mmCIF file of C-alpha atoms and ligand atoms in Angstrom:
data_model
loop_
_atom_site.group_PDB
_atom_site.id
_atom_site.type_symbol
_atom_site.label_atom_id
_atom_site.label_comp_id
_atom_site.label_asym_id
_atom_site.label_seq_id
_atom_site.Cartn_x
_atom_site.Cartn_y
_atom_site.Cartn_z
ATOM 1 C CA UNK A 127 72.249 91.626 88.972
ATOM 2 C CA UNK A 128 74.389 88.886 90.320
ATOM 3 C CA UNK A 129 75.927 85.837 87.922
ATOM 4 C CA UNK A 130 76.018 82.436 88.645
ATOM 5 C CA UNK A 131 78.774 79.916 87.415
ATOM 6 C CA UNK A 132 81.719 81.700 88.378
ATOM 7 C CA UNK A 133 84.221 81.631 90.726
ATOM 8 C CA UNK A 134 84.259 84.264 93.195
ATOM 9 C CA UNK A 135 86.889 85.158 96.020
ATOM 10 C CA UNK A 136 85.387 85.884 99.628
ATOM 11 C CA UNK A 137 87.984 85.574 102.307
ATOM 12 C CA UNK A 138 91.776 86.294 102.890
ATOM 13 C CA UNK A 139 92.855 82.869 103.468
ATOM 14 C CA UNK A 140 94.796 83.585 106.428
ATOM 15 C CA UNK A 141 91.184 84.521 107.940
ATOM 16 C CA UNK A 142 90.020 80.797 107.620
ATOM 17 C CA UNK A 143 91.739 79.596 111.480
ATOM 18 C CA UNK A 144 90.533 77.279 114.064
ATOM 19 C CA UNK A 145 87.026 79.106 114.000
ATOM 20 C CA UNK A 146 84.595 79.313 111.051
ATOM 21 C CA UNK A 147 84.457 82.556 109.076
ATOM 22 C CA UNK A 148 80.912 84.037 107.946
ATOM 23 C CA UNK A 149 81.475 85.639 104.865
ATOM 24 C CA UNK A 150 78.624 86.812 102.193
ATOM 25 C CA UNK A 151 78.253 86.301 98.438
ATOM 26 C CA UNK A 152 75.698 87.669 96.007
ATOM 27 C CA UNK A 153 73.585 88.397 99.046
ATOM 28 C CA UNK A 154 73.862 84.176 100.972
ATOM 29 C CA UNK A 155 75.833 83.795 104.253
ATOM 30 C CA UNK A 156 78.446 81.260 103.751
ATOM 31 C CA UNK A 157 80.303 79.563 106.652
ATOM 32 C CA UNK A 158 83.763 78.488 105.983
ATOM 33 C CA UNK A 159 86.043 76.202 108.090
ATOM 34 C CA UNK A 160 89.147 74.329 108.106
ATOM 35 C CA UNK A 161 89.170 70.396 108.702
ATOM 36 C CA UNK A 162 92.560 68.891 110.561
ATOM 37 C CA UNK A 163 93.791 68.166 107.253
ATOM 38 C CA UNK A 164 93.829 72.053 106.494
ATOM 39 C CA UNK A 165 91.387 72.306 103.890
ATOM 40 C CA UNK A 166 88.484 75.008 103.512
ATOM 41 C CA UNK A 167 85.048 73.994 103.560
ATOM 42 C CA UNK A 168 82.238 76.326 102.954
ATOM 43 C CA UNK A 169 78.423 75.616 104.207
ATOM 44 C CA UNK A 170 75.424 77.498 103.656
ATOM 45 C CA UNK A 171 75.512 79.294 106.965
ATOM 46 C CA UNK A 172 72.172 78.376 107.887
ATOM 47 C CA UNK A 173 71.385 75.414 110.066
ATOM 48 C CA UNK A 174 68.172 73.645 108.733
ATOM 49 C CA UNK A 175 67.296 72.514 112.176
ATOM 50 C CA UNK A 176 66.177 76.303 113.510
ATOM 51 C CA UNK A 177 67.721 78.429 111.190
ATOM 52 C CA UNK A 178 70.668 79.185 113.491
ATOM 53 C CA UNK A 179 74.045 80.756 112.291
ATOM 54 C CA UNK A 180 76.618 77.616 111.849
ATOM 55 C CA UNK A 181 79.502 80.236 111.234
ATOM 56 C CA UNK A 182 78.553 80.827 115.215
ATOM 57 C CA UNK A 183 79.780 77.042 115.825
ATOM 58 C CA UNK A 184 83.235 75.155 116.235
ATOM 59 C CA UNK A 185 84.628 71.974 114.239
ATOM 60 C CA UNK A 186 84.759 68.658 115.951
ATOM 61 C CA UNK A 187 85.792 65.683 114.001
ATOM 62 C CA UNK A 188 86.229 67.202 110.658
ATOM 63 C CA UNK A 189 82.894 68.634 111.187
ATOM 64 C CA UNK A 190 80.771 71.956 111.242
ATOM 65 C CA UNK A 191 78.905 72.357 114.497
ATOM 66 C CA UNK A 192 75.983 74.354 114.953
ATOM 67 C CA UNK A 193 75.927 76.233 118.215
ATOM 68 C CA UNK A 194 72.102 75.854 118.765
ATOM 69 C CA UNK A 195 71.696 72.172 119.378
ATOM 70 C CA UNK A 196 74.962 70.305 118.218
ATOM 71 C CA UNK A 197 73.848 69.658 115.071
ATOM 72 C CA UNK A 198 77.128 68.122 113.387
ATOM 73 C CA UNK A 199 77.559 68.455 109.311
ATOM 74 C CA UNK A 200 80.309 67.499 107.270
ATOM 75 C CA UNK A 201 82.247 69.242 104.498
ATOM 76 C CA UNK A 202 79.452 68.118 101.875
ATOM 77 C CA UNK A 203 76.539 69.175 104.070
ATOM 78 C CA UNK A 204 75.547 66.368 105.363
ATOM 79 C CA UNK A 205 74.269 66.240 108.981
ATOM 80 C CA UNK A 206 76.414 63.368 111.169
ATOM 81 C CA UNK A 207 75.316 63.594 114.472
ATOM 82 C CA UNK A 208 72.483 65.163 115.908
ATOM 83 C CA UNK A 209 73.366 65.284 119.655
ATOM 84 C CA UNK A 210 69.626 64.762 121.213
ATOM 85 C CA UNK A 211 68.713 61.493 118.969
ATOM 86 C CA UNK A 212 69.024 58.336 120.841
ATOM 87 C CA UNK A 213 70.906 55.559 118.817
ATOM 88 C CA UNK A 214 67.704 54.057 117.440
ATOM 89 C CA UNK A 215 66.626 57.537 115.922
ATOM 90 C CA UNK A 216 67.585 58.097 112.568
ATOM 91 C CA UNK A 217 69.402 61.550 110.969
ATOM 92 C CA UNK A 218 66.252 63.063 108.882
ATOM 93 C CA UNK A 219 67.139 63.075 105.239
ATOM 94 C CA UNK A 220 66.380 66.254 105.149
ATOM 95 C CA UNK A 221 68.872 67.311 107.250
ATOM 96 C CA UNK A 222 72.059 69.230 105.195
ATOM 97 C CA UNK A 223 72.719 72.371 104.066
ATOM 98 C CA UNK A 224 74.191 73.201 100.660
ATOM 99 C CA UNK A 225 77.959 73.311 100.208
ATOM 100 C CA UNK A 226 80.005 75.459 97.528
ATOM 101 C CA UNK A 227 83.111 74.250 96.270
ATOM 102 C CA UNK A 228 86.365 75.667 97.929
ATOM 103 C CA UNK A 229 89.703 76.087 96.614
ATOM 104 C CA UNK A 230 92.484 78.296 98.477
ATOM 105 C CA UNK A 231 94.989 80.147 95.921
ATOM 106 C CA UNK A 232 96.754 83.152 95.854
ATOM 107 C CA UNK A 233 96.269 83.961 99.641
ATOM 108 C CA UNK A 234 92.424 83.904 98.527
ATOM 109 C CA UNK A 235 89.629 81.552 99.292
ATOM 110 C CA UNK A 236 87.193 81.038 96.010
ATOM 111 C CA UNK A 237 83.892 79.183 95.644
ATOM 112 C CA UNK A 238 82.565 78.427 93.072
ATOM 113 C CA UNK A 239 78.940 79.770 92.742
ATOM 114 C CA UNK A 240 76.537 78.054 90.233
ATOM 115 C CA UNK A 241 75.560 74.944 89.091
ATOM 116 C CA UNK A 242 77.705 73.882 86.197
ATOM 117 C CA UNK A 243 79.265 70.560 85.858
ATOM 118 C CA UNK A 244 82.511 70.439 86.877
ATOM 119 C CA UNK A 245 84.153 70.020 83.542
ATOM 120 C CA UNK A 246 81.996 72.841 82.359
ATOM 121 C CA UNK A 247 83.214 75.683 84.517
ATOM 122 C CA UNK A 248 85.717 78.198 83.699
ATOM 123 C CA UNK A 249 89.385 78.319 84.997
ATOM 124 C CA UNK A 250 90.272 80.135 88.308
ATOM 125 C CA UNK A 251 91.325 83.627 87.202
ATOM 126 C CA UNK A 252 95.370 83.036 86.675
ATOM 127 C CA UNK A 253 98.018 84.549 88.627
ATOM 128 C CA UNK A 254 101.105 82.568 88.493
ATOM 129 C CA UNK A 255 103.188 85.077 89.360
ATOM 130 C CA UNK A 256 102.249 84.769 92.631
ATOM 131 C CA UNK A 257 103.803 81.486 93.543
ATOM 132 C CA UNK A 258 107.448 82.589 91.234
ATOM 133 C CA UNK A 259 109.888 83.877 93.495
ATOM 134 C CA UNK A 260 111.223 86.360 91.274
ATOM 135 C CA UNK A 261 107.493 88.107 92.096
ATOM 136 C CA UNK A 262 106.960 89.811 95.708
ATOM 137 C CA UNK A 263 103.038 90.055 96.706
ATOM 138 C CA UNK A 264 101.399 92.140 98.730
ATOM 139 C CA UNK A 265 97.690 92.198 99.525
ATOM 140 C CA UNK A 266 94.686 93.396 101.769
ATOM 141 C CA UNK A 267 91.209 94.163 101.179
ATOM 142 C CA UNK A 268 88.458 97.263 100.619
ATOM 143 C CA UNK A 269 85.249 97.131 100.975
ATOM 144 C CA UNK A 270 83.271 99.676 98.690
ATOM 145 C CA UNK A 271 79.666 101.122 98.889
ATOM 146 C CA UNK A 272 78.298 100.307 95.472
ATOM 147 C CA UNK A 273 77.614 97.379 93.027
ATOM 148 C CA UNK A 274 80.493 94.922 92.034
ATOM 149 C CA UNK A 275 80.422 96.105 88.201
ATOM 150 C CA UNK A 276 81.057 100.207 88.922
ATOM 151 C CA UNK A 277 84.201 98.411 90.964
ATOM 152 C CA UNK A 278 84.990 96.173 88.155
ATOM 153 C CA UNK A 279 84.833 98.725 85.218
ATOM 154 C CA UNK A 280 86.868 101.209 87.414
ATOM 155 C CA UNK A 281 89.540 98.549 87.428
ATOM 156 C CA UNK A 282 89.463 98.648 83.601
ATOM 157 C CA UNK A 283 88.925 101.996 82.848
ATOM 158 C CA UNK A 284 92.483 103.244 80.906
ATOM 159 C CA UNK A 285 90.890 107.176 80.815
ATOM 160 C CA UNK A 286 90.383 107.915 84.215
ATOM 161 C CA UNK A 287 94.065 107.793 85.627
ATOM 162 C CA UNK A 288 95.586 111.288 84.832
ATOM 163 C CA UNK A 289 91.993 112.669 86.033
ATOM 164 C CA UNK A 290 91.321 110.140 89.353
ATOM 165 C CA UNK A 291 95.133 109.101 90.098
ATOM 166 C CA UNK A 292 96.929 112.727 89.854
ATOM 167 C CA UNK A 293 97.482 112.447 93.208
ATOM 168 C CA UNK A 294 99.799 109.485 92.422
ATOM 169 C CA UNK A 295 100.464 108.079 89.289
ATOM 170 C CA UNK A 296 98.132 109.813 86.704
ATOM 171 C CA UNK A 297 99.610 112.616 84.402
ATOM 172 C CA UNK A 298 96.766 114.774 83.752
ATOM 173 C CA UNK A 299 98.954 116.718 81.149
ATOM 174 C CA UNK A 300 98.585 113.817 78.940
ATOM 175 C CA UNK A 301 95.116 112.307 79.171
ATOM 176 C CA UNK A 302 95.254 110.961 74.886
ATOM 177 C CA UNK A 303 94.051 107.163 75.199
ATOM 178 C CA UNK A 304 95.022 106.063 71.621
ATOM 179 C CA UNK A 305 92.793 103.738 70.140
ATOM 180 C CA UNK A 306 93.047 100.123 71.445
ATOM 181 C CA UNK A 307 91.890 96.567 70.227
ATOM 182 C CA UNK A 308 89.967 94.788 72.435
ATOM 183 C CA UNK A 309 90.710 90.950 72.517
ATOM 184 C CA UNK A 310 87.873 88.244 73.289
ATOM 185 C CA UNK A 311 88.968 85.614 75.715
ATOM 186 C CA UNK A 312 86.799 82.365 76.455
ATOM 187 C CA UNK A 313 85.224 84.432 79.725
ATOM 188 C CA UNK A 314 86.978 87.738 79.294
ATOM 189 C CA UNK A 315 88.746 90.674 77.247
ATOM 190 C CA UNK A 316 91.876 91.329 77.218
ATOM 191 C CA UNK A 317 93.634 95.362 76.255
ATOM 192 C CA UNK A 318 96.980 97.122 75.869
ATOM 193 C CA UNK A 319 97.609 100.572 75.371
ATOM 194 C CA UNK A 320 100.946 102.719 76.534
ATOM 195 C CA UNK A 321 101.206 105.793 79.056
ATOM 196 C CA UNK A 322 103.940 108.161 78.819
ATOM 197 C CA UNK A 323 106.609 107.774 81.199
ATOM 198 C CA UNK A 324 106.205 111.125 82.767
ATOM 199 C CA UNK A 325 102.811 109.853 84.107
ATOM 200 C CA UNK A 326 104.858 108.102 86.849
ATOM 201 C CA UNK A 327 106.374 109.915 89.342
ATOM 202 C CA UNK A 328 107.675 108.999 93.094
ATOM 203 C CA UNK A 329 108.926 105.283 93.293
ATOM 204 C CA UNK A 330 108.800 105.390 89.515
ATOM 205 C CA UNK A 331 111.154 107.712 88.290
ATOM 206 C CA UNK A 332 113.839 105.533 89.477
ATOM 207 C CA UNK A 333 113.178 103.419 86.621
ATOM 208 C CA UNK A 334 113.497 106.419 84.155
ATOM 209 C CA UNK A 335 116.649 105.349 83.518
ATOM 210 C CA UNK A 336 118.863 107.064 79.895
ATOM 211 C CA UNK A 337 118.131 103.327 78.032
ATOM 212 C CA UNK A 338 114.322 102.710 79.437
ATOM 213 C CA UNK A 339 111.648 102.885 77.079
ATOM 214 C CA UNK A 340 110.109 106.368 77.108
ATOM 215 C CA UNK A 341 106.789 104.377 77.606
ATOM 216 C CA UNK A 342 105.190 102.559 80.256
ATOM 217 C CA UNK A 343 102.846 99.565 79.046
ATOM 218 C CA UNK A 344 99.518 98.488 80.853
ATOM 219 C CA UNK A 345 97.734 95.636 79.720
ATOM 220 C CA UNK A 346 94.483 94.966 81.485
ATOM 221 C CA UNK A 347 92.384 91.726 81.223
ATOM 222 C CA UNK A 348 89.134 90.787 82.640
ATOM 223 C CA UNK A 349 88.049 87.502 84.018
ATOM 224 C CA UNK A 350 83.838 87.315 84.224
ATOM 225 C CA UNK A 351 82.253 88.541 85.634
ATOM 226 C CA UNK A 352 84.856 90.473 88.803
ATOM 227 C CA UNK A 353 88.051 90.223 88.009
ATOM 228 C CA UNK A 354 90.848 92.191 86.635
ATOM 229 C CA UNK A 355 94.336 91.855 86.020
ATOM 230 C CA UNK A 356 96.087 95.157 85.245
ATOM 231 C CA UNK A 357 100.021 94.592 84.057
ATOM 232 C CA UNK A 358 102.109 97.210 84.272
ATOM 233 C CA UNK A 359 106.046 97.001 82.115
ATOM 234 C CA UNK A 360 108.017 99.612 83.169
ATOM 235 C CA UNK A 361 111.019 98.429 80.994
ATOM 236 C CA UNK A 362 113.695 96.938 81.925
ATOM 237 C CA UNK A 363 112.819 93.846 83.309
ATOM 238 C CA UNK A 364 110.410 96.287 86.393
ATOM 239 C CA UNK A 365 107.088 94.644 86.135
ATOM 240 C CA UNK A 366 104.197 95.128 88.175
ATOM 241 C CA UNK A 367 100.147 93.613 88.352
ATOM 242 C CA UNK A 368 97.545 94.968 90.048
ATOM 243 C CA UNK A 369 94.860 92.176 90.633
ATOM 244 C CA UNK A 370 91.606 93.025 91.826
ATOM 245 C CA UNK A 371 89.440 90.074 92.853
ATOM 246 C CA UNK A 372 85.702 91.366 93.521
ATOM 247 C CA UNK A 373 83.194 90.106 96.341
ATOM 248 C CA UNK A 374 79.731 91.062 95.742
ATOM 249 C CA UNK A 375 78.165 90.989 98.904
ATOM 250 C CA UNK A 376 74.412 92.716 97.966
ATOM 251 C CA UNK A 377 73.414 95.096 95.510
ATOM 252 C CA UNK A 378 75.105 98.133 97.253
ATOM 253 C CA UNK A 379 78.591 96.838 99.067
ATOM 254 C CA UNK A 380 81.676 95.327 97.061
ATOM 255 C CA UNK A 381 84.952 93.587 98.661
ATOM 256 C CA UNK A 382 87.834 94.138 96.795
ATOM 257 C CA UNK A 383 90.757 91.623 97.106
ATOM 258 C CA UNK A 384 93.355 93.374 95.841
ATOM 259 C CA UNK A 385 96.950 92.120 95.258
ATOM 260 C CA UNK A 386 100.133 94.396 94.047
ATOM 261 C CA UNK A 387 102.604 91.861 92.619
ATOM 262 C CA UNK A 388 105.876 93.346 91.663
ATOM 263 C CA UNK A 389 109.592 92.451 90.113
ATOM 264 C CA UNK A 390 111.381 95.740 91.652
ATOM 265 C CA UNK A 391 112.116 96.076 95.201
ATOM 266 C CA UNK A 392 111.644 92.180 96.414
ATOM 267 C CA UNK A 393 112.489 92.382 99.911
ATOM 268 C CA UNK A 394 109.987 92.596 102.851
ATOM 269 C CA UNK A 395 111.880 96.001 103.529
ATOM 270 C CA UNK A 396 109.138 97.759 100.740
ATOM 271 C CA UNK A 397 106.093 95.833 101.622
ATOM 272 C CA UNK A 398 105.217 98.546 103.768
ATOM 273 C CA UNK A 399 105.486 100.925 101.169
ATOM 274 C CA UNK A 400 103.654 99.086 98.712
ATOM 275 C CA UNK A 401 100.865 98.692 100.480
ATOM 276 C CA UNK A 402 100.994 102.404 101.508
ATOM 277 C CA UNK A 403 100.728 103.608 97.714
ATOM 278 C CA UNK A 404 98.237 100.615 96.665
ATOM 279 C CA UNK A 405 95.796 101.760 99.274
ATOM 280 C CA UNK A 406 96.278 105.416 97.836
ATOM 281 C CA UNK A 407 95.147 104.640 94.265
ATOM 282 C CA UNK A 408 92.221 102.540 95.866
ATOM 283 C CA UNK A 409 90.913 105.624 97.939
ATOM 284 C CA UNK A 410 91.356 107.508 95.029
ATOM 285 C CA UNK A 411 89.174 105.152 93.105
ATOM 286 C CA UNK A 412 86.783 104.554 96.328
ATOM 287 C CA UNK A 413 85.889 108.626 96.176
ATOM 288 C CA UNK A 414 84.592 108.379 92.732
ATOM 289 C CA UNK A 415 83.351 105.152 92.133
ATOM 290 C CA UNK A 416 80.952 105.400 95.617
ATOM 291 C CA UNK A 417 79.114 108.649 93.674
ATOM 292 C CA UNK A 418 78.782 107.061 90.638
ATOM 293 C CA UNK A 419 74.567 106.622 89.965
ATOM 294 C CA UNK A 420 72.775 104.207 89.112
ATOM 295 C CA UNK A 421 74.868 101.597 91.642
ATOM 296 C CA UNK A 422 74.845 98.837 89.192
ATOM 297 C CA UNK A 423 75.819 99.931 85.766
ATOM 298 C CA UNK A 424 73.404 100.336 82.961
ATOM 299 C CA UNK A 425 72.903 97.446 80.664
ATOM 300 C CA UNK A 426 69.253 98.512 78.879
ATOM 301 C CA UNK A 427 69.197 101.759 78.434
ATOM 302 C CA UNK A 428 71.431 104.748 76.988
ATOM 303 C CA UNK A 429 71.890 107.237 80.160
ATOM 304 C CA UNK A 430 75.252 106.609 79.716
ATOM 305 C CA UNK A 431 77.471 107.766 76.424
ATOM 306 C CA UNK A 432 80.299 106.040 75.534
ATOM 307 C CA UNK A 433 83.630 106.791 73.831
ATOM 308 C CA UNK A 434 86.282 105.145 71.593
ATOM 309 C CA UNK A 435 88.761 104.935 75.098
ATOM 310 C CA UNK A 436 85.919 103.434 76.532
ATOM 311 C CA UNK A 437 86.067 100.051 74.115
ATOM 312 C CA UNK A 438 87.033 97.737 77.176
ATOM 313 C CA UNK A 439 83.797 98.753 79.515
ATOM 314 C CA UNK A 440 81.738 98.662 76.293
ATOM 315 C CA UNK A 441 83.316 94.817 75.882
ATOM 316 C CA UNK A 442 82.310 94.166 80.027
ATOM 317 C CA UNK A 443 78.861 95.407 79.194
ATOM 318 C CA UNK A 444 78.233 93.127 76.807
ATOM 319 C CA UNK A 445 79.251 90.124 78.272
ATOM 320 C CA UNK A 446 77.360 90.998 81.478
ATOM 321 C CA UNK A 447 74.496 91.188 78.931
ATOM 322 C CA UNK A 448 75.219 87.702 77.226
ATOM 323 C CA UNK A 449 75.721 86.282 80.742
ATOM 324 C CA UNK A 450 72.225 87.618 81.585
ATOM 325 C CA UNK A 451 70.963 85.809 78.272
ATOM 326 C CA UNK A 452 72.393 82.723 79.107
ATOM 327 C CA UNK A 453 70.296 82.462 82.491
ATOM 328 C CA UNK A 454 73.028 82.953 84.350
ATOM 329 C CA UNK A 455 71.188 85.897 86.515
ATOM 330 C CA UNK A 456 70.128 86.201 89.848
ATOM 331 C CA UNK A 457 67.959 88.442 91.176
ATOM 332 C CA UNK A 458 69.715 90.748 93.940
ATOM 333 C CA UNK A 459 65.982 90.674 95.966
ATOM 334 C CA UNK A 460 67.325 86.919 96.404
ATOM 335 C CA UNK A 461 66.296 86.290 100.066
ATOM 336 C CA UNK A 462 69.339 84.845 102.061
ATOM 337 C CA UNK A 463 68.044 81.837 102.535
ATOM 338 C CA UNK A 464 67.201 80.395 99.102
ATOM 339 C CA UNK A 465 68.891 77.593 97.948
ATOM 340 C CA UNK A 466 70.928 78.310 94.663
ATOM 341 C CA UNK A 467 73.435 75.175 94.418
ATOM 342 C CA UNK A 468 71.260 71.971 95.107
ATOM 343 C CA UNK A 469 71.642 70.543 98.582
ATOM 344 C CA UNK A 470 74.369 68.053 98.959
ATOM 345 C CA UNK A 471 72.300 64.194 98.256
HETATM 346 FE FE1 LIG B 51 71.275 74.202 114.582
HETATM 347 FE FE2 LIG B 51 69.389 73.471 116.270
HETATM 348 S S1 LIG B 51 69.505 75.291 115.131
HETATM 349 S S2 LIG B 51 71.216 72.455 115.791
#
């Protein structure tokens, strides 16, 4: 089950160059270019003269080009030029392809995917701290073998860490989750609880400091219907998030954006090594997520038995559920080439 009327993240930025970018979302082919200006566009990446790939094209004059024939469209979808028409032939009305709404923030590109009103849709999943100096970012991306909400709930899940992570972070001497409230946000949930200090190790222990708290505090929120914030306070002013921006491509294959966005070690000298451990807790996560069964996560039946630590997933399901009930749902046998967001008039 995809969702419509969200936003949804589907390229590095620093992807988007002088040549368009095919990238796919809940199972469409999206092209996206930059005009002179700078700015992302994104196209449905299928000409409607004969079907051809416009992500295979080249921008001239602000435009996308189609490869095939010349076929020129703009960043709304509109055909401009059609390269084999005399000047007495008219452009066919018919001819544009639908266009998604583009934004580029935090070294992300995010459409929007749906058909609300503007003043209707929800806010871009926040992460200030990305644009505050006092924050160093790193970021890459992962591409998973399995259904966008197994990725999503693993990004949530407080109970797997000593078990999954004890190759890095976890403690699995001290697996207690204590019970946790489980805030409603307008399109989200929001949860705290607290891990025992000795649960991090390596880079960590520095921080274990005689007047630290004996402690660590994780607060995790989700943004519908893919994305997950996960703050980590150390004490002491040593902050960290972990933000995990989802792509579902089809029914099987999940891109994770992920960011690690810390206070602690600011200089480009420990990028390196951030990265290093942030792809070692996603690995970790890859090898159990990928063998979890069904793909997509149960929402109608009870093959799956839950637990008090579990209150956050048990939150995602049923929003996924009232999502669903709201129409928002699209069916992951979707061909390619249907037309979700209207074509551009
Ligand atoms: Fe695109 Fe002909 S297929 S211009």
């Amino acid at each position: 089950m995809f969702l419509k009327n969200y936003w949804y993240p589907v390229a590095l930025a620093q992807k988007v160059g002088d040549r368009p970018l095919s990238v796919t979302l809940c199972g469409e082919a999206i092209a996206l270019y930059r005009d002179s200006a700078g700015q992302i566009h994104a196209l449905s990446d299928r000409c409607v003269h004969r079907g051809a790939a416009l992500s295979g094209g080249w921008v001239e004059n602000d435009c996308l080009v189609c490869p095939y024939h010349g076929w020129q469209y703009d960043a709304q979808g509109h055909c401009r030029k059609i390269p084999a028409n005399t000047e007495q032939q008219r452009i066919p009305f018919a001819a544009k392809v639908p266009h998604y709404d583009a934004i580029e923030r935090y070294g992300l590109v995010w459409l929007f995917y749906g058909d609300l009103p503007e003043a209707d849709r929800p806010p871009l999943p926040p992460l200030p701290e990305y644009d505050d100096p006092a924050w160093r970012t790193v970021q890459g991306e992962v591409t998973y073998t399995t259904h966008y909400t197994r990725v999503t709930e693993n990004l949530m899940d407080f109970a797997h860490a000593p078990f999954t992570h004890s190759g890095s972070f976890g403690a699995a001497s001290d697996p207690l989750i204590e019970p946790y409230k489980v805030e409603q946000l307008p399109d989200g949930l929001r949860a705290q609880t607290q891990f025992t200090k000795s649960a991090y190790r390596g880079i960590w222990k520095l921080f274990n400091r005689g007047d630290a708290p004996r402690t660590v505090t994780t607060t995790i929120t989700l943004y519908m219907p893919c994305i997950v914030r996960t703050e980590t306070d150390l004490g002491n002013g040593f902050r960290f998030i972990g933000y995990g921006a989802n792509l579902p491509i089809d029914a099987e294959t999940t891109k994770t954006f992920w960011l690690t966005v810390r206070t602690f070690f600011t200089g480009a000298w420990a990028d390196g090594d951030t990265v290093r451990r942030s792809l070692k807790i996603i690995e970790e996560d890859k090898r159990i997520v990928e063998t979890q069964r069904p793909k997509m996560i149960p929402l109608d039946d009870r093959s799956e038995t839950h637990v008090a630590a579990d209150a956050l997933q048990i939150g995602y399901r049923n929003l996924l559920r009232q999502a669903r009930d709201r129409g928002w749902a699209i069916a992951e046998s979707q061909p390619a080439d249907q037309e979700l967001v209207p074509a551009a008039k």
